[in-house]
Amino acid sequence: MAVAILTRVGKFMNLDWQVCSRARLSRDARFDGKFFIGVHGSGVYCRSICPAPTAKEKNVRYFPTAAAAAEAGFRPCLRCRPECSPGTPAWLGTSNTVSRALRLIGESGLEAGGIEGLAERLGVGSRHLRRLFIQHLGATPSAVAQTRRLHFAKKLIDETGLPMSQLALAAGFGCVRRFNAAIRKTYKRAPTEIRRLARRSTIQPENQYVFHLRFRPPYQWQSMLSFLAARATPGVEAVKCGSYFRSICVDGMPGYLEVSLDEDSDSLKVHIHFGDPRSLFFIVERIRAMFDLNADWTDIACALKTDPALEGLVESAPGLRVPGCWNGFELATRAILGQQITVRSATTLAGRIVKMFGRAFPATAELTHLFPTPEVLADADLSNIGMPRARGETIRALARAVCNRRISFDGIVESESFLARLMEIPGIGKWTAQYVAMRALGEPDAFPSGDAAVLSALNLSVASELERRAEAWRPWRAYATMYLWNAAKDGGVLSRQRMPGKTKKVPIIPVGSSRTGRVQPLAGSGSA
């Protein structure tokens, strides 16, 4: 089956109806969330995997987004639950402006200033932004935001026992009256009727919530866990019994979460323990980003397989994702700690920082602290941690830059300008900045060029050769990096199987000098 869903005709992105039709008829899970099906007879819109009897082709219409289907007058199907579909990849058939706008909307970008405020942050006019959204997504920014709120509200109705008053606030509605009116208009039922239809088998204790977050298969869950386990900060994170645990803090309120794989439904099962339901949307969206659930593996694999050295790796481990992070400052601090040392040593140092400066939060036996905030580390004495003084100064400088708002990890509009500001901090070079872009910003094309492990895996000797080779991997260089790090972790399998001859010894090459003249050394095997 062809995998290209979107084709360009003139200035507009259009769905390839033949591909959509075959995906609909086969109920192929790889296409779940990449388009939606409006059924004229019933007036509902469905996912490509909807189990309902298949409608005739003449009675259906295809839409690139759920918001576009809603704008055309269709209501969500109660059987396949469009709100549970994997998120649409922001890069799928959109301009950079729309991709950035979608990211900001996911971070509640319309709450302060509306469309005009969003357009101003993006550096375009509000009319032009509306035009771009209609061109690429088939709906306006406000319609996209409204559909997201409604979908999340439906998920809360089905999967939690929250009272409707709290549920309305958690879903982003100002009051219960607006919430009730929106649900009735969209689903033709009252919220209480929908909850009765859900027939939940278990009731969660107060302040505990369980969600199933879908992804498009395949998904390398064990590889994800292995990566996170090696870098789990003692006291803050833990991996055990096939699950990932971590403490979290939102607006000063502590909590923790547990994430595990639900193989039967192509989803991650998420347990959230948190006292304020108004933060649930933010928490769920952050978890989706942490585990890269919106990735479109089909497109990524097609691009990476063009390189013979990557083809075997992609085929042997389909569905590898780029691990994200809970907090950008925490990730950047960890990346600084990992410079020039092993993953295990960096983990030890991170644990010491947490024990000395983190806020105590005894959630479980393994989760005992929250990671220290920038305000705490800005003037912290890190001399007893066991790392070079210069590296401690870099962490403090980063913390001060976050405190005075010169650096912010939220609401990033231009990643290049953000990374440039980040590299102005003494001790942060190109490798560290690109590592932060990979994991904190979710940039699929971020690339820590010159990485020693990547060089070794490809049997290359200098960074310039690697950069030329990596041009063919765009815009998925972050995913290629993950595959090559895995190859290095497995003992250079790639070099032995794909590159005949002896493996060259790769020297440690200084790269990414900061503006102060300090040198950022090459990292190996994703050491941060």
XYZ file of C-alpha atoms in Angstrom:
528
model
C 0.000 0.000 0.000
C 1.218 3.460 -0.753
C 2.145 5.372 2.372
C 1.813 8.961 1.162
C -1.469 10.292 2.493
C -1.018 13.900 1.440
C -0.293 15.208 -2.034
C 0.270 18.765 -3.144
C -2.047 20.185 -5.758
C -1.367 23.808 -6.610
C -0.923 25.635 -3.327
C -3.002 23.235 -1.242
C -2.367 19.989 0.577
C -4.986 17.393 -0.380
C -5.681 13.891 0.829
C -4.970 11.081 -1.620
C -8.416 9.475 -1.483
C -7.225 6.220 -3.048
C -4.665 5.689 -0.268
C -7.230 6.726 2.355
C -9.763 4.328 0.882
C -7.385 1.368 1.024
C -6.305 2.266 4.559
C -9.956 2.518 5.614
C -10.897 -0.820 4.065
C -7.908 -2.605 5.600
C -8.255 -0.810 8.979
C -4.464 -0.430 9.003
C -3.377 0.892 12.422
C -0.366 2.651 10.882
C -2.745 5.240 9.427
C -4.653 5.847 12.650
C -4.913 9.588 13.256
C -3.393 10.573 9.903
C -6.832 11.210 8.445
C -10.484 10.994 9.490
C -13.558 9.660 7.696
C -16.839 11.547 7.560
C -19.862 9.273 6.967
C -22.763 11.126 5.360
C -25.512 8.711 6.448
C -24.751 8.763 10.183
C -23.205 12.243 10.300
C -20.218 11.045 12.341
C -16.482 11.133 11.666
C -14.364 8.075 12.438
C -10.808 6.861 12.691
C -9.390 4.644 9.955
C -9.608 1.660 12.322
C -13.286 2.115 13.277
C -14.869 -1.352 13.863
C -18.277 -0.243 12.576
C -19.555 -1.821 9.334
C -17.696 -0.334 6.376
C -19.605 2.405 4.575
C -19.698 2.593 0.788
C -17.095 4.801 -0.812
C -19.703 7.160 -2.239
C -20.989 7.850 1.276
C -17.698 8.891 2.863
C -15.478 11.952 2.843
C -11.878 12.217 4.014
C -10.406 14.943 6.229
C -6.779 15.654 7.226
C -7.724 16.477 10.841
C -10.534 15.915 13.311
C -11.038 19.676 13.465
C -11.641 19.759 9.699
C -14.281 17.034 10.005
C -15.960 18.906 12.846
C -15.939 22.145 10.830
C -17.708 20.277 8.006
C -20.552 19.384 10.384
C -19.645 15.821 11.384
C -19.667 14.731 15.037
C -17.202 12.313 16.672
C -17.992 8.599 16.520
C -18.795 7.155 19.945
C -17.586 3.725 18.893
C -14.050 4.319 17.629
C -13.543 7.457 19.783
C -11.491 9.858 17.622
C -10.229 11.503 20.809
C -8.141 8.362 21.428
C -6.319 8.387 18.079
C -2.577 9.098 17.978
C -1.784 12.765 17.548
C -1.259 14.098 14.057
C 2.482 14.673 13.498
C 3.066 18.427 13.401
C 5.296 18.065 10.344
C 2.714 16.142 8.309
C 2.026 18.275 5.242
C 2.326 21.582 7.061
C 4.444 24.680 6.803
C 6.921 25.505 9.557
C 4.591 28.238 10.797
C 1.707 25.796 11.220
C 3.977 23.228 12.891
C 5.152 25.796 15.435
C 1.578 27.004 15.967
C 0.404 23.436 16.668
C 3.146 23.039 19.241
C 2.109 26.270 20.960
C -1.582 25.312 20.902
C -0.608 22.023 22.542
C 0.970 24.128 25.318
C -2.287 26.120 25.708
C -1.053 28.784 23.323
C -4.520 30.289 22.707
C -5.366 30.949 26.337
C -3.337 34.165 26.509
C -4.141 36.520 23.641
C -6.187 34.208 21.433
C -5.385 33.869 17.729
C -3.976 37.410 17.581
C -1.563 36.653 20.407
C -0.540 33.362 18.821
C 0.050 35.028 15.450
C 2.135 37.760 17.097
C 4.377 35.169 18.758
C 4.846 33.502 15.371
C 5.620 36.786 13.638
C 2.709 36.659 11.176
C -0.670 38.333 10.866
C -3.744 36.640 12.342
C -5.497 36.545 8.947
C -2.460 34.906 7.353
C -2.294 32.354 10.182
C -5.975 31.453 9.695
C -5.353 31.081 5.976
C -2.387 28.750 6.577
C -4.398 26.578 8.966
C -7.291 26.237 6.540
C -4.857 25.462 3.719
C -2.920 22.784 5.601
C -5.330 21.444 8.224
C -8.765 22.321 6.913
C -9.722 24.290 10.047
C -8.884 27.546 11.833
C -6.572 27.701 14.878
C -9.568 28.252 17.185
C -11.334 25.198 15.685
C -8.230 23.075 16.216
C -7.953 24.241 19.843
C -11.680 23.690 20.437
C -11.534 20.163 19.000
C -8.601 19.338 21.248
C -10.513 20.586 24.297
C -13.603 18.578 23.339
C -11.582 15.435 22.684
C -9.824 15.732 26.028
C -13.159 16.374 27.761
C -14.574 13.214 26.169
C -11.528 11.264 27.358
C -12.034 12.551 30.897
C -15.734 11.620 30.804
C -14.955 8.083 29.627
C -11.826 7.324 31.630
C -12.139 9.231 34.928
C -14.708 9.689 37.669
C -14.200 13.450 37.956
C -17.329 15.432 38.819
C -18.527 17.402 35.803
C -17.688 20.724 37.462
C -14.023 19.748 37.862
C -13.981 18.018 34.500
C -15.115 21.196 32.734
C -12.212 23.160 34.241
C -9.707 20.379 33.527
C -10.732 20.359 29.848
C -10.233 24.111 29.545
C -13.837 25.322 29.643
C -14.503 28.362 31.765
C -17.682 27.020 33.356
C -19.946 23.981 33.437
C -22.609 25.689 31.339
C -20.222 26.212 28.402
C -18.927 22.681 28.814
C -22.407 21.138 28.788
C -23.447 23.186 25.757
C -20.310 22.222 23.789
C -20.693 18.508 24.572
C -24.397 18.494 23.682
C -23.753 20.336 20.423
C -20.900 18.014 19.423
C -22.090 14.593 20.630
C -25.883 15.139 20.679
C -25.869 13.792 24.232
C -25.438 15.188 27.716
C -22.094 14.482 29.450
C -23.836 12.235 31.997
C -25.336 10.139 29.187
C -21.912 9.692 27.614
C -20.459 8.599 30.954
C -23.160 5.961 31.364
C -22.321 4.589 27.909
C -18.625 4.308 28.817
C -19.311 1.571 31.401
C -16.046 1.914 33.263
C -15.208 -1.272 35.135
C -13.024 0.289 37.855
C -13.210 3.482 39.863
C -9.871 5.150 40.607
C -9.125 6.613 44.047
C -9.243 10.377 44.435
C -6.477 12.279 42.608
C -5.520 9.180 40.619
C -6.194 8.885 36.899
C -5.586 6.245 34.239
C -5.331 7.068 30.542
C -4.531 5.017 27.461
C -2.414 7.047 25.025
C -2.368 5.587 21.528
C 0.562 5.348 19.127
C 0.968 4.097 15.571
C 2.706 0.702 15.617
C 5.407 -0.454 15.630
C 6.846 0.907 18.882
C 10.161 -0.175 20.430
C 9.071 -0.004 24.052
C 11.989 -2.020 25.426
C 14.498 0.242 23.665
C 12.745 3.279 25.121
C 12.845 1.779 28.620
C 16.490 0.774 28.239
C 17.475 4.318 27.249
C 15.519 5.885 30.120
C 16.683 3.307 32.676
C 20.347 4.066 32.041
C 19.702 7.779 32.578
C 17.106 7.590 35.369
C 17.991 10.162 38.032
C 17.960 8.404 41.436
C 15.110 9.671 43.595
C 13.301 11.286 40.646
C 12.993 8.484 38.065
C 12.900 4.705 38.138
C 12.401 1.842 35.696
C 11.220 -1.500 37.033
C 8.972 -4.379 35.981
C 8.552 -2.986 32.474
C 7.305 0.429 33.664
C 8.711 3.936 33.921
C 8.111 6.015 37.068
C 8.942 9.636 37.865
C 8.028 12.453 40.204
C 6.613 15.619 38.646
C 5.821 19.160 39.675
C 3.327 21.485 37.955
C 2.755 25.027 39.247
C 4.403 24.109 42.518
C 2.203 21.063 43.139
C 3.962 17.661 43.333
C 2.794 14.363 41.904
C 4.088 11.299 40.132
C 3.287 9.085 37.185
C 3.732 5.553 35.931
C 3.894 4.562 32.252
C 3.693 1.006 30.890
C 2.939 -0.686 27.578
C -0.532 -1.997 26.729
C 0.234 -4.281 23.789
C -3.393 -5.215 23.185
C -4.437 -1.684 22.248
C -1.253 -0.182 20.730
C -1.111 2.308 23.561
C 0.768 3.322 26.676
C -1.112 2.956 29.936
C -0.508 6.006 32.088
C -1.240 6.266 35.816
C -1.170 9.873 37.023
C -1.194 10.763 40.714
C -1.831 14.494 40.982
C -4.017 16.722 43.113
C -5.183 19.351 40.616
C -7.229 18.031 37.664
C -6.818 21.366 35.861
C -3.260 20.306 35.041
C -4.218 16.963 33.486
C -4.249 18.249 29.897
C -0.725 19.648 30.288
C 0.501 16.450 31.956
C -0.959 14.162 29.298
C 0.447 16.283 26.455
C 3.874 16.303 28.102
C 3.793 12.501 28.434
C 2.871 12.172 24.752
C 5.941 14.244 23.903
C 8.174 12.350 26.353
C 7.443 9.048 24.635
C 7.240 10.440 21.083
C 3.733 9.063 20.567
C 2.869 11.315 17.607
C 5.667 9.999 15.395
C 4.759 8.683 11.948
C 7.075 5.705 11.724
C 6.229 4.904 8.086
C 7.638 8.191 6.801
C 10.690 7.995 9.063
C 11.572 4.453 7.981
C 11.238 5.266 4.274
C 13.749 8.097 4.627
C 16.304 6.253 6.757
C 16.312 3.090 4.650
C 17.822 5.021 1.747
C 21.160 4.758 3.603
C 22.475 1.161 3.319
C 24.171 1.486 6.699
C 20.856 2.262 8.413
C 18.617 -0.093 6.448
C 19.482 -3.184 8.470
C 19.137 -1.348 11.778
C 15.716 0.000 10.857
C 14.497 -3.436 9.769
C 15.823 -5.156 12.886
C 14.276 -2.639 15.301
C 11.225 -1.034 13.668
C 9.485 1.731 15.573
C 12.427 3.213 17.485
C 11.467 6.567 19.004
C 13.417 9.571 20.269
C 12.958 9.790 24.071
C 11.784 13.188 25.218
C 11.860 14.601 28.739
C 9.564 15.931 31.427
C 11.398 19.206 32.017
C 13.759 21.028 29.664
C 15.882 22.572 32.418
C 16.322 19.192 34.074
C 17.349 17.629 30.741
C 19.837 20.417 29.959
C 21.357 20.106 33.448
C 21.732 16.385 32.951
C 23.360 16.969 29.536
C 25.946 19.270 31.154
C 26.652 16.680 33.837
C 27.235 14.072 31.126
C 30.003 15.948 29.337
C 33.211 13.868 29.057
C 32.035 11.124 31.422
C 30.055 7.891 31.182
C 26.291 7.587 31.434
C 26.614 5.831 34.795
C 28.829 8.562 36.230
C 26.459 11.269 35.041
C 23.549 9.414 36.663
C 25.454 9.280 39.953
C 26.143 13.024 39.842
C 22.494 13.772 39.055
C 21.445 11.693 42.061
C 23.774 13.655 44.332
C 22.350 16.973 43.124
C 18.820 15.739 43.762
C 19.672 14.467 47.235
C 21.381 17.706 48.244
C 19.129 20.292 46.575
C 15.907 18.555 45.530
C 12.622 18.974 47.363
C 11.698 15.880 49.383
C 8.634 14.107 48.018
C 8.295 10.511 49.317
C 5.864 9.220 46.691
C 7.187 5.640 46.518
C 10.240 3.738 47.706
C 12.125 4.781 44.560
C 10.642 8.264 44.069
C 11.783 10.373 47.004
C 12.477 13.834 45.578
C 11.574 16.418 42.971
C 14.362 17.674 40.733
C 15.716 21.016 42.024
C 14.342 24.129 40.363
C 16.442 26.761 38.560
C 15.897 29.113 41.513
C 17.549 26.597 43.828
C 20.518 25.765 41.566
C 21.204 29.366 40.496
C 23.292 29.997 43.636
C 23.854 26.441 44.827
C 27.283 25.346 46.038
C 28.059 22.408 43.755
C 31.660 21.965 44.903
C 30.864 18.783 46.852
C 29.089 17.021 43.979
C 32.300 15.583 42.526
C 32.539 17.337 39.166
C 34.870 20.003 37.753
C 34.264 23.539 39.014
C 33.716 24.836 35.468
C 30.852 22.421 34.935
C 29.199 23.562 38.132
C 29.514 27.154 36.926
C 27.801 26.150 33.665
C 24.854 24.667 35.568
C 24.538 27.789 37.709
C 24.763 30.032 34.640
C 22.015 28.018 32.950
C 19.832 28.234 36.063
C 20.319 32.014 36.281
C 19.476 32.399 32.585
C 16.215 30.513 33.179
C 15.411 32.566 36.283
C 15.856 35.888 34.470
C 13.857 34.535 31.485
C 16.760 34.828 29.047
C 16.257 31.085 28.497
C 12.834 29.427 28.497
C 12.169 25.821 27.538
C 8.433 26.371 27.033
C 6.665 27.965 24.084
C 9.679 27.768 21.758
C 8.843 29.406 18.437
C 12.265 29.425 16.734
C 14.476 26.574 17.860
C 17.553 27.975 16.092
C 17.431 31.262 18.003
C 16.782 29.356 21.240
C 19.814 27.124 20.660
C 21.955 30.153 19.829
C 21.029 31.723 23.186
C 21.721 28.421 24.908
C 25.213 28.209 23.404
C 26.015 31.696 24.699
C 26.259 30.112 28.155
C 29.922 29.239 28.845
C 30.435 25.482 28.689
C 27.482 24.690 26.423
C 28.533 23.837 22.895
C 26.889 22.484 19.779
C 26.664 18.850 20.907
C 24.870 19.715 24.141
C 22.548 22.160 22.385
C 21.547 19.638 19.744
C 21.017 16.972 22.395
C 18.652 19.369 24.160
C 16.883 20.025 20.824
C 16.421 16.274 20.320
C 14.968 15.494 23.709
C 13.568 18.725 25.163
C 12.259 20.429 22.015
C 11.277 17.282 20.114
C 13.070 18.437 16.957
C 13.093 15.410 14.595
C 16.054 16.779 12.616
C 18.245 17.719 15.590
C 21.678 16.191 15.198
C 24.609 16.134 17.665
C 27.159 16.192 14.852
C 30.592 14.907 15.687
C 29.285 12.417 18.244
C 31.996 9.844 18.870
C 29.631 6.874 19.027
C 27.941 7.822 15.745
C 31.328 8.264 14.072
C 32.445 4.880 15.354
C 29.243 3.137 14.262
C 29.689 4.433 10.702
C 33.453 3.839 10.687
C 34.122 7.538 10.072
C 36.975 9.555 11.530
C 36.038 13.245 11.376
C 32.889 15.254 12.047
C 32.798 16.859 8.595
C 32.416 13.419 6.975
C 29.561 12.618 9.335
C 27.749 15.896 8.598
C 27.923 15.242 4.846
C 26.664 11.693 5.331
C 23.799 12.900 7.547
C 22.362 15.224 4.894
C 20.630 12.196 3.362
C 18.824 11.516 6.657
C 16.969 14.849 6.785
C 14.505 15.617 8.268
C 14.925 12.602 10.582
C 18.524 12.904 11.775
C 17.460 12.553 15.425
C 16.015 9.103 14.682
C 19.122 8.089 12.736
C 21.190 9.138 15.755
C 19.137 6.890 18.036
C 19.740 3.906 15.750
C 23.469 4.556 15.628
C 23.684 5.009 19.389
C 21.964 1.649 19.763
C 24.464 0.099 17.360
C 27.339 1.506 19.409
C 25.745 0.270 22.640
C 25.515 -3.233 21.147
C 29.243 -3.269 20.544
C 29.606 -1.781 17.093
C 27.408 -4.350 15.332
C 26.906 -1.944 12.454
C 30.618 -1.583 11.833
C 31.161 -5.355 11.720
C 28.128 -6.211 9.616
C 27.843 -3.273 7.235
C 31.346 -1.874 6.985
C 33.930 -4.479 5.920
C 37.434 -4.051 7.154
C 38.916 -2.928 10.437
C 37.118 -0.414 12.571
C 39.034 2.808 12.919
C 39.742 4.114 16.372
C 37.912 7.412 16.625
C 39.769 10.135 18.493
C 38.028 12.506 20.871
C 37.680 15.619 18.714
C 36.876 18.993 20.291
C 33.763 20.477 18.707
C 31.174 23.121 19.482
C 33.362 25.754 21.097
C 31.379 28.309 23.040
C 31.780 32.054 22.478
C 34.026 32.275 25.519
C 36.560 30.011 23.847
C 35.856 27.011 26.045
C 35.735 23.744 24.153
C 32.752 21.393 24.251
C 34.260 17.879 24.020
C 32.742 15.194 21.887
C 30.279 12.967 23.699
C 29.909 9.281 23.080
C 26.950 6.941 22.828
C 24.497 9.573 23.922
C 26.403 9.903 27.191
C 24.183 12.627 28.601
